[in-house]
Amino acid sequence: MNQLTSLSELTVADVKAILASARELKDRFLAGDRPPLLRGRVLTMIFEKPSLRTRNSFEAAITHLGGGSTFLSTKDAGLDGREALADVARVLGSYADALVLRTFSQKLIEEFARHAGCPVINGLSDERHPCQALTDAFTVQEVFGDIRGRKLVFVGDGNNVARSLSIAAAMLEFSFTLCGPRDYWLEESLLADLRAKHADADLVQTEDVPAAVCDADVIYTDVWASMGQESEADQRKNAFAPYQVNAALMAQAPIECRFMHDLPAKRGLEVTDEVLDGPQSLAFQQAENRMHLAKGLLAWLLR
Ligand code: CP
Ligand code: NVA
């Protein structure tokens, strides 16, 4: 049984199979085909943080594939202390074919996965956002034809999204540069582990914007203060101000460079309207692709 608590749990072949499954299901969907591959299957989602894309893309995905979904807040699920986590996981896992969890704690998702008895998908934790990174790899492949050898520069915070993208980069052999203030870089231990596991991993961290973006295929950013970091918003706003993705920053990259953002965006902070709504932006294609990736993932996990 496969889990997706982090991309590191998958093999490169698994990742490629999920991307291929998503590609096939998106093509079929665009041709008007919604194959009932998961008829009668149940997906249960337990979310501790808000979500537009993750929740709704999984709900649409399982519905298109002939299954159904249920949704619980962590309080509804009794994870606020009403019941032991292992008991909740065991009970919900006996009703559902797969579970999606969105939590603060990565460990909570991993602990849940140990007891659920069915596939558990990480729908975002403070540490990881694997479904987003898979979707982003899918989107880059869709736009550029291939992802191998491309250069993605993540301008901003070394957060959950950046962490999962760095893992995807090592696995799919694209170059990943985190460009932002040193205090907000990714843990060197994560990059060292990835380099040890994937000999060709090209993972760089720098504070130097012009040097990072001058040969970028993709400039990616995300909010400066993630969910749960609201009290640090002012401090982060100051630290990240030189790293706003605006027209001047995009002008330092090649003309064909594209812009990506996982959304939700704080317009006027990490990205300006002119970039997010401009011709180089893939943000809304990424958001749409969350559903196709969710389908590909569910079909692969429950095959
Ligand atoms: N990108 C993403 O995960 O969006 P939501 O927080 O709206 O699910
Ligand atoms: N880094 C952001 C991603 C939201 C999808 C957060 O954790 O809030």
Coordinates of N, CA and C in Angstrom, one line a residue, residues 29 34 38 41-47 51-73 98-100 121 290-295 298:
F29 N -10.5 14.0 -19.8 CA -11.4 15.0 -19.3 C -11.7 16.1 -20.3
R34 N -15.2 11.2 -18.4 CA -15.0 11.1 -17.0 C -15.1 9.7 -16.6
L38 N -13.1 4.9 -10.1 CA -13.2 4.8 -8.7 C -14.6 4.7 -8.2
R41 N -15.9 4.4 -4.5 CA -14.8 4.6 -3.5 C -15.0 5.9 -2.7
V42 N -14.5 5.9 -1.5 CA -14.7 7.1 -0.6 C -13.4 7.7 -0.2
L43 N -13.3 9.0 -0.4 CA -12.2 9.8 0.0 C -12.6 10.7 1.2
T44 N -11.9 10.5 2.3 CA -12.2 11.4 3.5 C -11.1 12.4 3.7
M45 N -11.5 13.6 3.9 CA -10.5 14.7 4.1 C -10.7 15.3 5.5
I46 N -9.5 15.5 6.2 CA -9.5 16.0 7.5 C -8.6 17.2 7.5
F47 N -9.1 18.4 7.7 CA -8.3 19.6 7.5 C -8.3 20.5 8.8
S51 N -8.6 25.8 3.1 CA -8.1 25.4 1.8 C -9.2 25.7 0.8
L52 N -8.8 26.2 -0.3 CA -9.7 26.4 -1.5 C -9.4 25.2 -2.5
R53 N -8.1 25.3 -3.0 CA -7.7 24.4 -4.1 C -7.7 22.9 -3.6
T54 N -7.0 22.6 -2.5 CA -6.7 21.2 -2.2 C -8.0 20.5 -1.9
R55 N -8.9 21.1 -1.1 CA -10.1 20.5 -0.7 C -11.0 20.3 -2.0
N56 N -11.2 21.3 -2.7 CA -12.1 21.3 -3.8 C -11.6 20.5 -5.0
S57 N -10.3 20.5 -5.2 CA -9.8 19.7 -6.3 C -9.9 18.2 -6.0
F58 N -9.7 17.8 -4.8 CA -9.9 16.4 -4.5 C -11.4 16.0 -4.5
E59 N -12.3 16.9 -4.1 CA -13.7 16.6 -4.1 C -14.1 16.4 -5.6
A60 N -13.7 17.4 -6.4 CA -14.1 17.3 -7.9 C -13.5 16.0 -8.5
A61 N -12.2 15.7 -8.1 CA -11.5 14.6 -8.7 C -12.2 13.3 -8.4
I62 N -12.5 13.0 -7.1 CA -13.1 11.7 -6.8 C -14.5 11.7 -7.3
T63 N -15.2 12.8 -7.4 CA -16.6 12.8 -8.0 C -16.5 12.5 -9.5
H64 N -15.6 13.1 -10.2 CA -15.5 12.8 -11.7 C -15.1 11.3 -11.9
L65 N -14.4 10.7 -11.0 CA -14.0 9.3 -11.1 C -15.0 8.3 -10.6
G66 N -16.2 8.9 -10.2 CA -17.3 8.0 -9.8 C -17.4 7.7 -8.3
G67 N -16.5 8.3 -7.5 CA -16.6 8.0 -6.1 C -17.2 9.2 -5.3
G68 N -17.0 9.2 -4.0 CA -17.6 10.3 -3.2 C -16.6 10.7 -2.1
S69 N -16.9 11.8 -1.4 CA -16.0 12.3 -0.4 C -16.7 12.8 0.8
T70 N -16.0 12.7 1.9 CA -16.6 13.4 3.2 C -15.5 14.3 3.7
F71 N -15.9 15.3 4.4 CA -15.0 16.3 4.9 C -15.2 16.6 6.4
L72 N -14.1 16.6 7.2 CA -14.1 16.8 8.6 C -13.0 17.9 9.0
S73 N -13.4 18.8 9.9 CA -12.4 19.6 10.5 C -11.6 18.7 11.5
A98 N -9.3 6.1 1.0 CA -8.1 7.0 1.1 C -8.4 8.2 1.9
L99 N -7.4 8.8 2.5 CA -7.6 9.9 3.4 C -6.7 11.1 2.9
V100 N -7.1 12.3 3.0 CA -6.3 13.5 2.8 C -6.2 14.3 4.1
I121 N -2.8 10.8 2.2 CA -2.2 11.8 1.4 C -2.0 13.1 2.2
R290 N -4.3 21.2 -10.3 CA -4.5 20.5 -9.0 C -5.5 19.4 -9.1
M291 N -6.6 19.6 -9.8 CA -7.6 18.6 -10.0 C -7.2 17.4 -10.8
H292 N -6.5 17.7 -11.9 CA -6.1 16.6 -12.8 C -5.0 15.8 -12.1
L293 N -4.2 16.5 -11.3 CA -3.1 15.7 -10.5 C -3.8 14.9 -9.5
A294 N -4.8 15.5 -8.8 CA -5.5 14.7 -7.7 C -6.1 13.4 -8.3
K295 N -6.7 13.6 -9.5 CA -7.2 12.4 -10.2 C -6.2 11.3 -10.5
L298 N -5.1 9.7 -7.2 CA -6.1 8.8 -6.6 C -6.2 7.5 -7.5

